[in-house]
Amino acid sequence: WLYDDGWIQLRNNNQLVLGIGQDSTEDKLVNEVFLCKKRMDDVNQRWTIASDGTIHLHNNPNATLTVSDPGRASEGSAYDGSSALVMPRKPCNGNANQLWIYDQESGFISAFATDSINIEITAANKAGICTYTVLGSKHVPQIGYSVQNDSSKTFCQACGIVSRGKFILQKLEECLDFSCAMGK
């Protein structure tokens, strides 16, 4: 794939570009990305590469190009055959599948352009594994949950989901530096 003047296009055919379907709307949380014939007036085919490494629809900075989760039944290479989606932007670690690198000389874009901690947290979240098992007691910025009457207890995304009936949890509004209390 090449990025050129707002389009993400096939390297061998600049008339075929990535876009979201005409029936896609801003109120849908997830939109499929398709290979489309380039249309100059279609805002759903225009992309912006942001300084934080995300690629989003030009008209909606929260609509972020995301490599989909291949699922747990996938064999072989973990992301072979995965599709691209447009999903809401995730603000911190756990968003490795939304980070891209753009080589200005060649025009090529590549996915998973982040550090190993972010990749590990993303993989743990996708697999439903506590981030403590991956990172130990290291405090890193991540999304998660806090116990309603005990803000000193913060759970990673996976533990928050499985602890819903045990505790009254509140989803964190922003990323916090923490180590999952459930894993300790």
PDB file of N, CA and C in Angstrom, residues 122-172:
ATOM      1  N   THR A 122      -1.621  -5.023  23.751  1.00  0.00           N
ATOM      2  CA  THR A 122      -2.635  -5.264  22.721  1.00  0.00           C
ATOM      3  C   THR A 122      -2.936  -6.756  22.605  1.00  0.00           C
ATOM      4  N   ALA A 123      -1.892  -7.576  22.561  1.00  0.00           N
ATOM      5  CA  ALA A 123      -2.079  -9.031  22.454  1.00  0.00           C
ATOM      6  C   ALA A 123      -2.790  -9.584  23.687  1.00  0.00           C
ATOM      7  N   ALA A 124      -2.404  -9.118  24.874  1.00  0.00           N
ATOM      8  CA  ALA A 124      -3.053  -9.579  26.106  1.00  0.00           C
ATOM      9  C   ALA A 124      -4.530  -9.199  26.104  1.00  0.00           C
ATOM     10  N   ASN A 125      -4.848  -7.971  25.732  1.00  0.00           N
ATOM     11  CA  ASN A 125      -6.248  -7.540  25.679  1.00  0.00           C
ATOM     12  C   ASN A 125      -7.048  -8.376  24.688  1.00  0.00           C
ATOM     13  N   LYS A 126      -6.483  -8.649  23.517  1.00  0.00           N
ATOM     14  CA  LYS A 126      -7.187  -9.438  22.499  1.00  0.00           C
ATOM     15  C   LYS A 126      -7.415 -10.872  22.959  1.00  0.00           C
ATOM     16  N   ALA A 127      -6.456 -11.419  23.708  1.00  0.00           N
ATOM     17  CA  ALA A 127      -6.557 -12.809  24.161  1.00  0.00           C
ATOM     18  C   ALA A 127      -7.291 -12.947  25.487  1.00  0.00           C
ATOM     19  N   GLY A 128      -7.626 -11.839  26.132  1.00  0.00           N
ATOM     20  CA  GLY A 128      -8.301 -11.893  27.426  1.00  0.00           C
ATOM     21  C   GLY A 128      -7.373 -12.307  28.556  1.00  0.00           C
ATOM     22  N   ILE A 129      -6.095 -11.951  28.453  1.00  0.00           N
ATOM     23  CA  ILE A 129      -5.087 -12.308  29.460  1.00  0.00           C
ATOM     24  C   ILE A 129      -4.734 -11.065  30.269  1.00  0.00           C
ATOM     25  N   CYS A 130      -4.591 -11.234  31.563  1.00  0.00           N
ATOM     26  CA  CYS A 130      -4.217 -10.136  32.455  1.00  0.00           C
ATOM     27  C   CYS A 130      -2.860  -9.557  32.044  1.00  0.00           C
ATOM     28  N   THR A 131      -2.773  -8.235  31.985  1.00  0.00           N
ATOM     29  CA  THR A 131      -1.510  -7.603  31.598  1.00  0.00           C
ATOM     30  C   THR A 131      -0.425  -7.814  32.652  1.00  0.00           C
ATOM     31  N   TYR A 132      -0.815  -8.157  33.881  1.00  0.00           N
ATOM     32  CA  TYR A 132       0.182  -8.449  34.921  1.00  0.00           C
ATOM     33  C   TYR A 132       1.000  -9.689  34.546  1.00  0.00           C
ATOM     34  N   THR A 133       0.372 -10.659  33.887  1.00  0.00           N
ATOM     35  CA  THR A 133       1.106 -11.870  33.493  1.00  0.00           C
ATOM     36  C   THR A 133       2.161 -11.565  32.437  1.00  0.00           C
ATOM     37  N   VAL A 134       1.979 -10.489  31.695  1.00  0.00           N
ATOM     38  CA  VAL A 134       2.918 -10.103  30.646  1.00  0.00           C
ATOM     39  C   VAL A 134       3.961  -9.119  31.166  1.00  0.00           C
ATOM     40  N   LEU A 135       3.523  -8.155  31.985  1.00  0.00           N
ATOM     41  CA  LEU A 135       4.390  -7.053  32.405  1.00  0.00           C
ATOM     42  C   LEU A 135       4.822  -7.109  33.862  1.00  0.00           C
ATOM     43  N   GLY A 136       4.201  -7.984  34.647  1.00  0.00           N
ATOM     44  CA  GLY A 136       4.519  -8.032  36.073  1.00  0.00           C
ATOM     45  C   GLY A 136       4.059  -6.763  36.770  1.00  0.00           C
ATOM     46  N   SER A 137       4.817  -6.320  37.754  1.00  0.00           N
ATOM     47  CA  SER A 137       4.408  -5.170  38.565  1.00  0.00           C
ATOM     48  C   SER A 137       4.764  -3.824  37.928  1.00  0.00           C
ATOM     49  N   LYS A 138       5.272  -3.848  36.720  1.00  0.00           N
ATOM     50  CA  LYS A 138       5.643  -2.607  36.028  1.00  0.00           C
ATOM     51  C   LYS A 138       4.392  -1.763  35.763  1.00  0.00           C
ATOM     52  N   HIS A 139       4.437  -0.504  36.166  1.00  0.00           N
ATOM     53  CA  HIS A 139       3.325   0.417  35.933  1.00  0.00           C
ATOM     54  C   HIS A 139       3.467   1.021  34.537  1.00  0.00           C
ATOM     55  N   VAL A 140       2.465   0.802  33.698  1.00  0.00           N
ATOM     56  CA  VAL A 140       2.476   1.343  32.338  1.00  0.00           C
ATOM     57  C   VAL A 140       1.108   1.957  32.029  1.00  0.00           C
ATOM     58  N   PRO A 141       1.072   2.966  31.163  1.00  0.00           N
ATOM     59  CA  PRO A 141      -0.222   3.554  30.791  1.00  0.00           C
ATOM     60  C   PRO A 141      -1.065   2.543  30.017  1.00  0.00           C
ATOM     61  N   GLN A 142      -2.289   2.363  30.479  1.00  0.00           N
ATOM     62  CA  GLN A 142      -3.211   1.449  29.816  1.00  0.00           C
ATOM     63  C   GLN A 142      -4.632   1.804  30.194  1.00  0.00           C
ATOM     64  N   ILE A 143      -5.573   1.292  29.426  1.00  0.00           N
ATOM     65  CA  ILE A 143      -6.976   1.487  29.762  1.00  0.00           C
ATOM     66  C   ILE A 143      -7.394   0.353  30.681  1.00  0.00           C
ATOM     67  N   GLY A 144      -8.460   0.553  31.418  1.00  0.00           N
ATOM     68  CA  GLY A 144      -8.915  -0.488  32.325  1.00  0.00           C
ATOM     69  C   GLY A 144     -10.095  -0.017  33.151  1.00  0.00           C
ATOM     70  N   TYR A 145     -10.164  -0.545  34.367  1.00  0.00           N
ATOM     71  CA  TYR A 145     -11.292  -0.284  35.254  1.00  0.00           C
ATOM     72  C   TYR A 145     -10.784  -0.015  36.661  1.00  0.00           C
ATOM     73  N   SER A 146     -11.555   0.761  37.420  1.00  0.00           N
ATOM     74  CA  SER A 146     -11.248   0.941  38.839  1.00  0.00           C
ATOM     75  C   SER A 146     -12.453   0.464  39.644  1.00  0.00           C
ATOM     76  N   VAL A 147     -12.178  -0.035  40.856  1.00  0.00           N
ATOM     77  CA  VAL A 147     -13.255  -0.462  41.751  1.00  0.00           C
ATOM     78  C   VAL A 147     -13.914   0.803  42.274  1.00  0.00           C
ATOM     79  N   GLN A 148     -15.241   0.841  42.249  1.00  0.00           N
ATOM     80  CA  GLN A 148     -15.967   2.078  42.517  1.00  0.00           C
ATOM     81  C   GLN A 148     -15.634   2.719  43.863  1.00  0.00           C
ATOM     82  N   ASN A 149     -15.583   1.976  44.938  1.00  0.00           N
ATOM     83  CA  ASN A 149     -15.321   2.572  46.249  1.00  0.00           C
ATOM     84  C   ASN A 149     -13.893   2.368  46.722  1.00  0.00           C
ATOM     85  N   ASP A 150     -13.022   1.932  45.846  1.00  0.00           N
ATOM     86  CA  ASP A 150     -11.615   1.730  46.193  1.00  0.00           C
ATOM     87  C   ASP A 150     -10.759   2.036  44.963  1.00  0.00           C
ATOM     88  N   SER A 151     -10.491   3.319  44.757  1.00  0.00           N
ATOM     89  CA  SER A 151      -9.779   3.728  43.542  1.00  0.00           C
ATOM     90  C   SER A 151      -8.330   3.258  43.516  1.00  0.00           C
ATOM     91  N   SER A 152      -7.845   2.688  44.635  1.00  0.00           N
ATOM     92  CA  SER A 152      -6.475   2.162  44.630  1.00  0.00           C
ATOM     93  C   SER A 152      -6.396   0.838  43.868  1.00  0.00           C
ATOM     94  N   LYS A 153      -7.534   0.210  43.618  1.00  0.00           N
ATOM     95  CA  LYS A 153      -7.571  -1.036  42.852  1.00  0.00           C
ATOM     96  C   LYS A 153      -7.948  -0.731  41.409  1.00  0.00           C
ATOM     97  N   THR A 154      -6.988  -0.942  40.524  1.00  0.00           N
ATOM     98  CA  THR A 154      -7.248  -0.784  39.098  1.00  0.00           C
ATOM     99  C   THR A 154      -6.982  -2.109  38.404  1.00  0.00           C
ATOM    100  N   PHE A 155      -7.895  -2.469  37.519  1.00  0.00           N
ATOM    101  CA  PHE A 155      -7.805  -3.721  36.789  1.00  0.00           C
ATOM    102  C   PHE A 155      -7.571  -3.434  35.315  1.00  0.00           C
ATOM    103  N   CYS A 156      -6.796  -4.311  34.686  1.00  0.00           N
ATOM    104  CA  CYS A 156      -6.592  -4.196  33.239  1.00  0.00           C
ATOM    105  C   CYS A 156      -7.913  -4.513  32.533  1.00  0.00           C
ATOM    106  N   GLN A 157      -7.929  -4.329  31.239  1.00  0.00           N
ATOM    107  CA  GLN A 157      -9.143  -4.544  30.464  1.00  0.00           C
ATOM    108  C   GLN A 157      -9.676  -5.963  30.622  1.00  0.00           C
ATOM    109  N   ALA A 158      -8.820  -6.964  30.506  1.00  0.00           N
ATOM    110  CA  ALA A 158      -9.256  -8.362  30.582  1.00  0.00           C
ATOM    111  C   ALA A 158      -9.830  -8.694  31.955  1.00  0.00           C
ATOM    112  N   CYS A 159      -9.154  -8.273  33.025  1.00  0.00           N
ATOM    113  CA  CYS A 159      -9.627  -8.576  34.378  1.00  0.00           C
ATOM    114  C   CYS A 159     -10.892  -7.800  34.718  1.00  0.00           C
ATOM    115  N   GLY A 160     -11.007  -6.591  34.207  1.00  0.00           N
ATOM    116  CA  GLY A 160     -12.217  -5.819  34.425  1.00  0.00           C
ATOM    117  C   GLY A 160     -13.431  -6.505  33.830  1.00  0.00           C
ATOM    118  N   ILE A 161     -13.264  -7.071  32.656  1.00  0.00           N
ATOM    119  CA  ILE A 161     -14.378  -7.744  31.987  1.00  0.00           C
ATOM    120  C   ILE A 161     -14.816  -8.983  32.762  1.00  0.00           C
ATOM    121  N   VAL A 162     -13.870  -9.782  33.263  1.00  0.00           N
ATOM    122  CA  VAL A 162     -14.244 -11.008  33.982  1.00  0.00           C
ATOM    123  C   VAL A 162     -14.639 -10.748  35.432  1.00  0.00           C
ATOM    124  N   SER A 163     -14.421  -9.544  35.948  1.00  0.00           N
ATOM    125  CA  SER A 163     -14.733  -9.228  37.349  1.00  0.00           C
ATOM    126  C   SER A 163     -16.024  -8.447  37.513  1.00  0.00           C
ATOM    127  N   ARG A 164     -16.794  -8.312  36.478  1.00  0.00           N
ATOM    128  CA  ARG A 164     -17.983  -7.452  36.528  1.00  0.00           C
ATOM    129  C   ARG A 164     -18.971  -7.830  37.621  1.00  0.00           C
ATOM    130  N   GLY A 165     -19.200  -9.071  37.879  1.00  0.00           N
ATOM    131  CA  GLY A 165     -20.158  -9.466  38.905  1.00  0.00           C
ATOM    132  C   GLY A 165     -19.591  -9.438  40.313  1.00  0.00           C
ATOM    133  N   LYS A 166     -18.285  -9.438  40.429  1.00  0.00           N
ATOM    134  CA  LYS A 166     -17.609  -9.485  41.720  1.00  0.00           C
ATOM    135  C   LYS A 166     -17.455  -8.107  42.356  1.00  0.00           C
ATOM    136  N   PHE A 167     -17.213  -7.096  41.543  1.00  0.00           N
ATOM    137  CA  PHE A 167     -16.986  -5.730  42.005  1.00  0.00           C
ATOM    138  C   PHE A 167     -17.872  -4.778  41.205  1.00  0.00           C
ATOM    139  N   ILE A 168     -18.118  -3.615  41.779  1.00  0.00           N
ATOM    140  CA  ILE A 168     -18.757  -2.552  41.015  1.00  0.00           C
ATOM    141  C   ILE A 168     -17.622  -1.758  40.390  1.00  0.00           C
ATOM    142  N   LEU A 169     -17.522  -1.840  39.072  1.00  0.00           N
ATOM    143  CA  LEU A 169     -16.390  -1.254  38.362  1.00  0.00           C
ATOM    144  C   LEU A 169     -16.805  -0.031  37.560  1.00  0.00           C
ATOM    145  N   GLN A 170     -15.835   0.835  37.395  1.00  0.00           N
ATOM    146  CA  GLN A 170     -16.024   2.015  36.581  1.00  0.00           C
ATOM    147  C   GLN A 170     -14.925   2.028  35.521  1.00  0.00           C
ATOM    148  N   LYS A 171     -15.321   2.150  34.264  1.00  0.00           N
ATOM    149  CA  LYS A 171     -14.324   2.198  33.191  1.00  0.00           C
ATOM    150  C   LYS A 171     -13.519   3.484  33.336  1.00  0.00           C
ATOM    151  N   LEU A 172     -12.199   3.366  33.211  1.00  0.00           N
ATOM    152  CA  LEU A 172     -11.335   4.539  33.305  1.00  0.00           C
ATOM    153  C   LEU A 172     -11.611   5.466  32.127  1.00  0.00           C
TER     154      LEU A 172
END
